[in-house]
GROMACS .gro file of N, CA, C and O in nm:
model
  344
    1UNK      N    1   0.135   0.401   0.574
    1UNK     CA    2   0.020   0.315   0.577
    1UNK      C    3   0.054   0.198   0.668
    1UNK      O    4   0.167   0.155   0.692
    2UNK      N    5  -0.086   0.144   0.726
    2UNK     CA    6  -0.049   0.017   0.782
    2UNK      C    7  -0.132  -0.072   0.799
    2UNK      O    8  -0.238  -0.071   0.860
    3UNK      N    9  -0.045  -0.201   0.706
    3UNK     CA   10  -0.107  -0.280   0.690
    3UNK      C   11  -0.157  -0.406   0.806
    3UNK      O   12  -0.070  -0.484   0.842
    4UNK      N   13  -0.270  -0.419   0.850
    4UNK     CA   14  -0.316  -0.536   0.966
    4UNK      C   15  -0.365  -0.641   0.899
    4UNK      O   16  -0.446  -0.643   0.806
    5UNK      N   17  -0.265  -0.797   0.995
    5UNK     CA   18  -0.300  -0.906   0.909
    5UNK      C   19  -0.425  -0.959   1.023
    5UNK      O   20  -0.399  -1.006   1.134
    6UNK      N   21  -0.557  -0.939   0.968
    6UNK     CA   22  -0.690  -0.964   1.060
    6UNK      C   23  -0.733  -1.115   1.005
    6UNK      O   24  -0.840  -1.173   1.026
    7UNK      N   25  -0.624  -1.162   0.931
    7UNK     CA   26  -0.685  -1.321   0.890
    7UNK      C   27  -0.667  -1.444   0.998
    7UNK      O   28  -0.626  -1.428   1.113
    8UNK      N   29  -0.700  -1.553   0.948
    8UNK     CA   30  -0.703  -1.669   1.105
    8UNK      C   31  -0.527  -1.733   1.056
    8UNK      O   32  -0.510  -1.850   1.093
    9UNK      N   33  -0.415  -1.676   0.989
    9UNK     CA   34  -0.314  -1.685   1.020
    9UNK      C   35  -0.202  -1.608   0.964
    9UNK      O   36  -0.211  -1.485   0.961
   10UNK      N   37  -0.108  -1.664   0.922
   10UNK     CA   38  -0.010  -1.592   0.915
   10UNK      C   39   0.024  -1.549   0.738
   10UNK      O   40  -0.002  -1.623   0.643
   11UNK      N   41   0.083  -1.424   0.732
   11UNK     CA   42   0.076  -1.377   0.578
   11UNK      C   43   0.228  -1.440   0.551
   11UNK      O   44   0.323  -1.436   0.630
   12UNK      N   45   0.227  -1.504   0.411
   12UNK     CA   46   0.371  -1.461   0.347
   12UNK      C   47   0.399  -1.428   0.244
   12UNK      O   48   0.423  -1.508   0.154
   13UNK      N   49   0.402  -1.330   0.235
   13UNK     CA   50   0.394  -1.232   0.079
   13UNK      C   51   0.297  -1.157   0.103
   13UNK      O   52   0.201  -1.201   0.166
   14UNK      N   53   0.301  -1.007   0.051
   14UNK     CA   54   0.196  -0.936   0.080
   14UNK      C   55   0.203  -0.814  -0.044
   14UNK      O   56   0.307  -0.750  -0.059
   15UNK      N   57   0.082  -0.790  -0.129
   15UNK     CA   58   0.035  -0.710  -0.182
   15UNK      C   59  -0.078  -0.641  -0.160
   15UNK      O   60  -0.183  -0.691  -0.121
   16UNK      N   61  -0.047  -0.434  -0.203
   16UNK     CA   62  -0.155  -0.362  -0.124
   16UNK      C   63  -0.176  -0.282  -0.323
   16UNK      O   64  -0.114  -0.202  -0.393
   17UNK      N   65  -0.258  -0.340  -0.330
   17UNK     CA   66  -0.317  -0.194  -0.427
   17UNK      C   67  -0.399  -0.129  -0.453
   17UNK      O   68  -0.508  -0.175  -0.418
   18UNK      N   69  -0.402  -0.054  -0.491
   18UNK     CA   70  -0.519   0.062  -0.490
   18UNK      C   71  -0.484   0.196  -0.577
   18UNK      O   72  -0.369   0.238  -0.589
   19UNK      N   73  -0.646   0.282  -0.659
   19UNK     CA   74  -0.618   0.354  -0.739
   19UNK      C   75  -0.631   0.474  -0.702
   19UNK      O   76  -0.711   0.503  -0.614
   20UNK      N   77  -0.533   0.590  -0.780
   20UNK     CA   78  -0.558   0.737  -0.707
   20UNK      C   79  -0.660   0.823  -0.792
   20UNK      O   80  -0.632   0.876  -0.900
   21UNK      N   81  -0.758   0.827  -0.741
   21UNK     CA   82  -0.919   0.894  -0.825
   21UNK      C   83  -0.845   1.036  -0.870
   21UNK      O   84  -0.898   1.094  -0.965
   22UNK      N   85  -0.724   1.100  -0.807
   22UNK     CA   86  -0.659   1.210  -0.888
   22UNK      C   87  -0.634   1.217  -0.990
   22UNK      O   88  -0.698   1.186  -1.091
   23UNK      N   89  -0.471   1.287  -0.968
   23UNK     CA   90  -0.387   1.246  -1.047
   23UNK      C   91  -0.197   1.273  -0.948
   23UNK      O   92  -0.096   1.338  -0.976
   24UNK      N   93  -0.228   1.199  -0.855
   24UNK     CA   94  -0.091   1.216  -0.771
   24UNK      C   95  -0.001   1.114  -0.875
   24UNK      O   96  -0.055   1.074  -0.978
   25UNK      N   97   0.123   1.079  -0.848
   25UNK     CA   98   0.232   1.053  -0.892
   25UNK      C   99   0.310   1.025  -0.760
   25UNK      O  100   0.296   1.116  -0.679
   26UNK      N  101   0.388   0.925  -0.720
   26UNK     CA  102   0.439   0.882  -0.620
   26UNK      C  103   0.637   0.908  -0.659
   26UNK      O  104   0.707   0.858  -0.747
   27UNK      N  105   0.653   0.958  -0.603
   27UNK     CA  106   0.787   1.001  -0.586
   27UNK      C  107   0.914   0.916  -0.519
   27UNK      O  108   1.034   0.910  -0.544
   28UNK      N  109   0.832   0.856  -0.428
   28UNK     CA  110   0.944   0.819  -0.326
   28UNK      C  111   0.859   0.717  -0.207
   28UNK      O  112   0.745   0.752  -0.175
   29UNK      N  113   0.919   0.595  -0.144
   29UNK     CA  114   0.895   0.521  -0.095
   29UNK      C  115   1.008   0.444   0.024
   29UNK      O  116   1.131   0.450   0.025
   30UNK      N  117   0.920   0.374   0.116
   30UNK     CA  118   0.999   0.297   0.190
   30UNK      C  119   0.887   0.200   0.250
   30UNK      O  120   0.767   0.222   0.269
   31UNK      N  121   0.966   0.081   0.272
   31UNK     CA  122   0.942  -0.029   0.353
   31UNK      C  123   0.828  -0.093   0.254
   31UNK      O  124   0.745  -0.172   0.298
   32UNK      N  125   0.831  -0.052   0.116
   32UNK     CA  126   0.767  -0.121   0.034
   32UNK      C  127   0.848  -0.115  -0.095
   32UNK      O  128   0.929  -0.025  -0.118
   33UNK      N  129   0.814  -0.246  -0.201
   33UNK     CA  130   0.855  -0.187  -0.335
   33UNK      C  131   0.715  -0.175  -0.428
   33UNK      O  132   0.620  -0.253  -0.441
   34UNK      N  133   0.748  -0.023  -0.497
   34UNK     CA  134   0.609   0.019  -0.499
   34UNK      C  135   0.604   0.029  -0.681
   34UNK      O  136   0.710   0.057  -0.736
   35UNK      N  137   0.504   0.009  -0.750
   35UNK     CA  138   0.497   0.034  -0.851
   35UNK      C  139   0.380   0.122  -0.899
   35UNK      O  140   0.288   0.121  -0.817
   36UNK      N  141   0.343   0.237  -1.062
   36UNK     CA  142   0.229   0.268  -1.029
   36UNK      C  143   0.234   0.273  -1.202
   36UNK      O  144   0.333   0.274  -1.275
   37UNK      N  145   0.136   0.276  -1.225
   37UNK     CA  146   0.095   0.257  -1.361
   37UNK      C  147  -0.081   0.380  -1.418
   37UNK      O  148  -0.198   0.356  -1.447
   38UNK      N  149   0.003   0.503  -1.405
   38UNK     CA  150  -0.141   0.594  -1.437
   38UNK      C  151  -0.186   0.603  -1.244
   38UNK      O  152  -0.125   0.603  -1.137
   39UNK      N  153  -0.311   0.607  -1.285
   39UNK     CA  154  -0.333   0.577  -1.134
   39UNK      C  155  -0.323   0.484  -1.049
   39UNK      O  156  -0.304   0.511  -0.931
   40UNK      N  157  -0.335   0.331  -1.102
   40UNK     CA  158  -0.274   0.238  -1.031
   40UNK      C  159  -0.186   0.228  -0.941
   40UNK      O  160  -0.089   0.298  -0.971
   41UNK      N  161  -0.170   0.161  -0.821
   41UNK     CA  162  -0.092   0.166  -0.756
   41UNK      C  163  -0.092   0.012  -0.690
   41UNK      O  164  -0.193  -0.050  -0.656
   42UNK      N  165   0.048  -0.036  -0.679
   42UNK     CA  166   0.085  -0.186  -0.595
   42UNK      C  167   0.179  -0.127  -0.515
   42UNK      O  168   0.251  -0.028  -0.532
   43UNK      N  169   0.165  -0.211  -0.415
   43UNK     CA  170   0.309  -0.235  -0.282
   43UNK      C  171   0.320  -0.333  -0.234
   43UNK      O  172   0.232  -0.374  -0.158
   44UNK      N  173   0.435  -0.407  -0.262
   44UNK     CA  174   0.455  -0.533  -0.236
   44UNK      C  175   0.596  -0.565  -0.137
   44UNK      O  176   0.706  -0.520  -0.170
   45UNK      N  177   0.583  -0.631  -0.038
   45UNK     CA  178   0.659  -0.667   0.048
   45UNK      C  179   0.797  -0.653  -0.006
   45UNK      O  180   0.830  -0.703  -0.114
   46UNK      N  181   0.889  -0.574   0.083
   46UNK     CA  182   1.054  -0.639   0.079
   46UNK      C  183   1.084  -0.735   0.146
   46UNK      O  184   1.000  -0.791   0.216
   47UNK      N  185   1.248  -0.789   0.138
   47UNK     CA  186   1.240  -0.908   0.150
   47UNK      C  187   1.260  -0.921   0.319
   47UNK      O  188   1.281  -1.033   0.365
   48UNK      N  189   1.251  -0.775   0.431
   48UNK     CA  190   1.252  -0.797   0.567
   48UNK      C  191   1.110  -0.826   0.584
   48UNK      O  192   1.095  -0.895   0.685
   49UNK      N  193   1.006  -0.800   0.528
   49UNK     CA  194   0.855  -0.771   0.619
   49UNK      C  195   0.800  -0.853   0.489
   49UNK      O  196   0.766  -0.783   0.394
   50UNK      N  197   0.795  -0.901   0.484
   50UNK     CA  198   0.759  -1.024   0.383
   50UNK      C  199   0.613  -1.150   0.475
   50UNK      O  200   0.510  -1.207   0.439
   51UNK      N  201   0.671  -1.139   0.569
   51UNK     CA  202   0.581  -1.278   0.654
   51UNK      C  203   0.473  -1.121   0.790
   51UNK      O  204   0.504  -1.011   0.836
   52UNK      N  205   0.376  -1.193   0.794
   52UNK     CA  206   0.322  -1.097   0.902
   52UNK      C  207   0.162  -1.154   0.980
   52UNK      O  208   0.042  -1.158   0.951
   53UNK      N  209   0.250  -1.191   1.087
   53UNK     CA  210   0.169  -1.278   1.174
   53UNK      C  211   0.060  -1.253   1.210
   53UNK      O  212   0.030  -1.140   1.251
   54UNK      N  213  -0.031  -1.360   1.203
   54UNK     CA  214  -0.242  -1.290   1.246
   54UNK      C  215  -0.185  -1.245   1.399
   54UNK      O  216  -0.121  -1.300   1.488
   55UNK      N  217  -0.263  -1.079   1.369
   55UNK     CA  218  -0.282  -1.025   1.439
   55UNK      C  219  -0.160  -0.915   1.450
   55UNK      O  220  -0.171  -0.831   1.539
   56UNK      N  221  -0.036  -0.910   1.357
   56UNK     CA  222   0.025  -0.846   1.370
   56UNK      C  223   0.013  -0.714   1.229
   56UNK      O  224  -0.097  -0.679   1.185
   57UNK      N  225   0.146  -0.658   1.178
   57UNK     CA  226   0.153  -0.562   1.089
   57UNK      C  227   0.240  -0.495   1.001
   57UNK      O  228   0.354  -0.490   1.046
   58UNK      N  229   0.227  -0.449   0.904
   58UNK     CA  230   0.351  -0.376   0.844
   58UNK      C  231   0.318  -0.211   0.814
   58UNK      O  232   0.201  -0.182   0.791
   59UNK      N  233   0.417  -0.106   0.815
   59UNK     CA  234   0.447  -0.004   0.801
   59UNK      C  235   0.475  -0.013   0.674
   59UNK      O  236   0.514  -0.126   0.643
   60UNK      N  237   0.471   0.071   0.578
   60UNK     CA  238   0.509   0.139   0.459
   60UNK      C  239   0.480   0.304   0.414
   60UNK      O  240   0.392   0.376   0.461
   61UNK      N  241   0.541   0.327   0.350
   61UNK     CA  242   0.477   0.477   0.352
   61UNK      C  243   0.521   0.557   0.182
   61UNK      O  244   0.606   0.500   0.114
   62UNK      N  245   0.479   0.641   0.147
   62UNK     CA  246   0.500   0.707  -0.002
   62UNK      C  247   0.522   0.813   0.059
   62UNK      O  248   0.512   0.825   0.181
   63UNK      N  249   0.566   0.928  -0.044
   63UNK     CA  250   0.554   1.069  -0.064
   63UNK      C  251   0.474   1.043  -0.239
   63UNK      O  252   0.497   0.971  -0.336
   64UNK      N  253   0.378   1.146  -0.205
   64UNK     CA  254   0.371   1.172  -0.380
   64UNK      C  255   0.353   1.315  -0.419
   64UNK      O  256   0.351   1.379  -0.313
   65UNK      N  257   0.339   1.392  -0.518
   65UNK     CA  258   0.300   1.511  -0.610
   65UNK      C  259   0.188   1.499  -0.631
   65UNK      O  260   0.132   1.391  -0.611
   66UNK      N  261   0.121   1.615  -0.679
   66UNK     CA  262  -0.005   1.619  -0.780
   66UNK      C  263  -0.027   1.785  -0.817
   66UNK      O  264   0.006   1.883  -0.750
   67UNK      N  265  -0.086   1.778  -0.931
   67UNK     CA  266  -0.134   1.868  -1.004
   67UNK      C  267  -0.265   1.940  -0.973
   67UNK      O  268  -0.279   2.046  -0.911
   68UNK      N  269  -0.338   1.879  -1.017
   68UNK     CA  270  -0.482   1.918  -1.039
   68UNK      C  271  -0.583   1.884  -0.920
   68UNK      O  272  -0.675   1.960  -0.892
   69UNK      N  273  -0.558   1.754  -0.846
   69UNK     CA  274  -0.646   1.668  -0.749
   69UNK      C  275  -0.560   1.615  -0.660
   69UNK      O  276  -0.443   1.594  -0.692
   70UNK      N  277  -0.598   1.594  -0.564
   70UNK     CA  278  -0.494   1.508  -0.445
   70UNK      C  279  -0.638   1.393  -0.357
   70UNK      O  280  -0.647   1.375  -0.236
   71UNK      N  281  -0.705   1.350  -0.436
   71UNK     CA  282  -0.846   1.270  -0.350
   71UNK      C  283  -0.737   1.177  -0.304
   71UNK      O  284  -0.618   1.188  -0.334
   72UNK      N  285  -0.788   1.094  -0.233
   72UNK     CA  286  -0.797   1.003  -0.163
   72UNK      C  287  -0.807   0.858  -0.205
   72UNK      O  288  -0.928   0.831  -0.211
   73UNK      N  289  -0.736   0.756  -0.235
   73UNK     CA  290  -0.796   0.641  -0.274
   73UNK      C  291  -0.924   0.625  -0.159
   73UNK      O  292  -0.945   0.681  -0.051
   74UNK      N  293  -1.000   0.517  -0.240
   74UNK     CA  294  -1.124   0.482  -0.144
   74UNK      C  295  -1.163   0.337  -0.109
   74UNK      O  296  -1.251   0.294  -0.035
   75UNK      N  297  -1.047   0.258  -0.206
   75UNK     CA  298  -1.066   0.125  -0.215
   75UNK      C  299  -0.938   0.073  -0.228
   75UNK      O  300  -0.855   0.141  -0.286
   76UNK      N  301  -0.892  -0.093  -0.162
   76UNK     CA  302  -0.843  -0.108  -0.157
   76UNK      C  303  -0.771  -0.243  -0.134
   76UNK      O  304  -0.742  -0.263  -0.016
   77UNK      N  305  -0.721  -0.375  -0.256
   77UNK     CA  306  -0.704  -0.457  -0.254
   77UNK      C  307  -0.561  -0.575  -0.178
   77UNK      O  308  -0.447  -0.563  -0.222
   78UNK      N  309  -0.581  -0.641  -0.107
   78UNK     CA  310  -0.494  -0.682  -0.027
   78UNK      C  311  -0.501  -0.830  -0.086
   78UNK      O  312  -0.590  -0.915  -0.085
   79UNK      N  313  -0.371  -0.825  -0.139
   79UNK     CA  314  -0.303  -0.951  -0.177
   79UNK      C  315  -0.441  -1.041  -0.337
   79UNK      O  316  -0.478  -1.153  -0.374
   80UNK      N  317  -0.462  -0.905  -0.371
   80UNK     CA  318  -0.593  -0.955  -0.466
   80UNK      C  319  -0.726  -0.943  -0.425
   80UNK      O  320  -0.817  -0.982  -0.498
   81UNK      N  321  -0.748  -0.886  -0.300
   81UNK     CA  322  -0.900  -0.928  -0.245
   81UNK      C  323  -0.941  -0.808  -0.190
   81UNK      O  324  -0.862  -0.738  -0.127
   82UNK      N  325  -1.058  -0.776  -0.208
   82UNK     CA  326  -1.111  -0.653  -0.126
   82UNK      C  327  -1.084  -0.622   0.026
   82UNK      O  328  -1.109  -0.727   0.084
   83UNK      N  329  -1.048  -0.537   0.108
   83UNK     CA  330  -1.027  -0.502   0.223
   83UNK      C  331  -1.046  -0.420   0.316
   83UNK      O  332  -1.026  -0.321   0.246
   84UNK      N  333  -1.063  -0.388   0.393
   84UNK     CA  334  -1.111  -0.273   0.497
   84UNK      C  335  -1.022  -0.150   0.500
   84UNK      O  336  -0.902  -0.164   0.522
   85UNK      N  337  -1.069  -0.042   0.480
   85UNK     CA  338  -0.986   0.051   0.562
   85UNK      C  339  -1.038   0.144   0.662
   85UNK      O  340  -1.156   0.181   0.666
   86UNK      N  341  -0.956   0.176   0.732
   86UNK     CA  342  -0.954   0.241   0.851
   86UNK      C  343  -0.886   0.346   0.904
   86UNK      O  344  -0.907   0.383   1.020
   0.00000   0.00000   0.00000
């Protein structure tokens, strides 16, 4: 995933969450520390990519499983606030 900071400055600290309308299960991660709770899902900055300058970005990425469904989240909160995706 990647996250774009489209605000009028600079991020420090950064949270991405969003829910899986499945039922995936996340396995494995990088360039985030990721937590998930049912479908819930957070990713929150390590302590290299922590700051991220308007107009710049961060990389992160999962592997996950699933059973029954593999949808798509469709929504998606940045640092608490509704956000675009693309």
């Amino acid at each position: 995933m990647t996250v774009v900071n489209n605000s009028l400055g600079q991020v420090n600290g950064w949270s991405l969450g969003f829910t899986f309308p499945g039922d995936d299960s996340i396995t494995n991660t990088w360039n985030a520390s990721v937590s998930q709770s049912g479908p819930n899902v957070t990713a929150q900055n390590v302590s290299y990519n922590a700051s991220v300058p308007q107009g710049g970005n961060v990389q992160w990425g999962f592997r996950a499983t699933w059973s029954n469904s593999d949808a798509n989240p469709s929504a998606f909160r940045f640092n608490g606030a509704s956000c675009a995706i693309g």
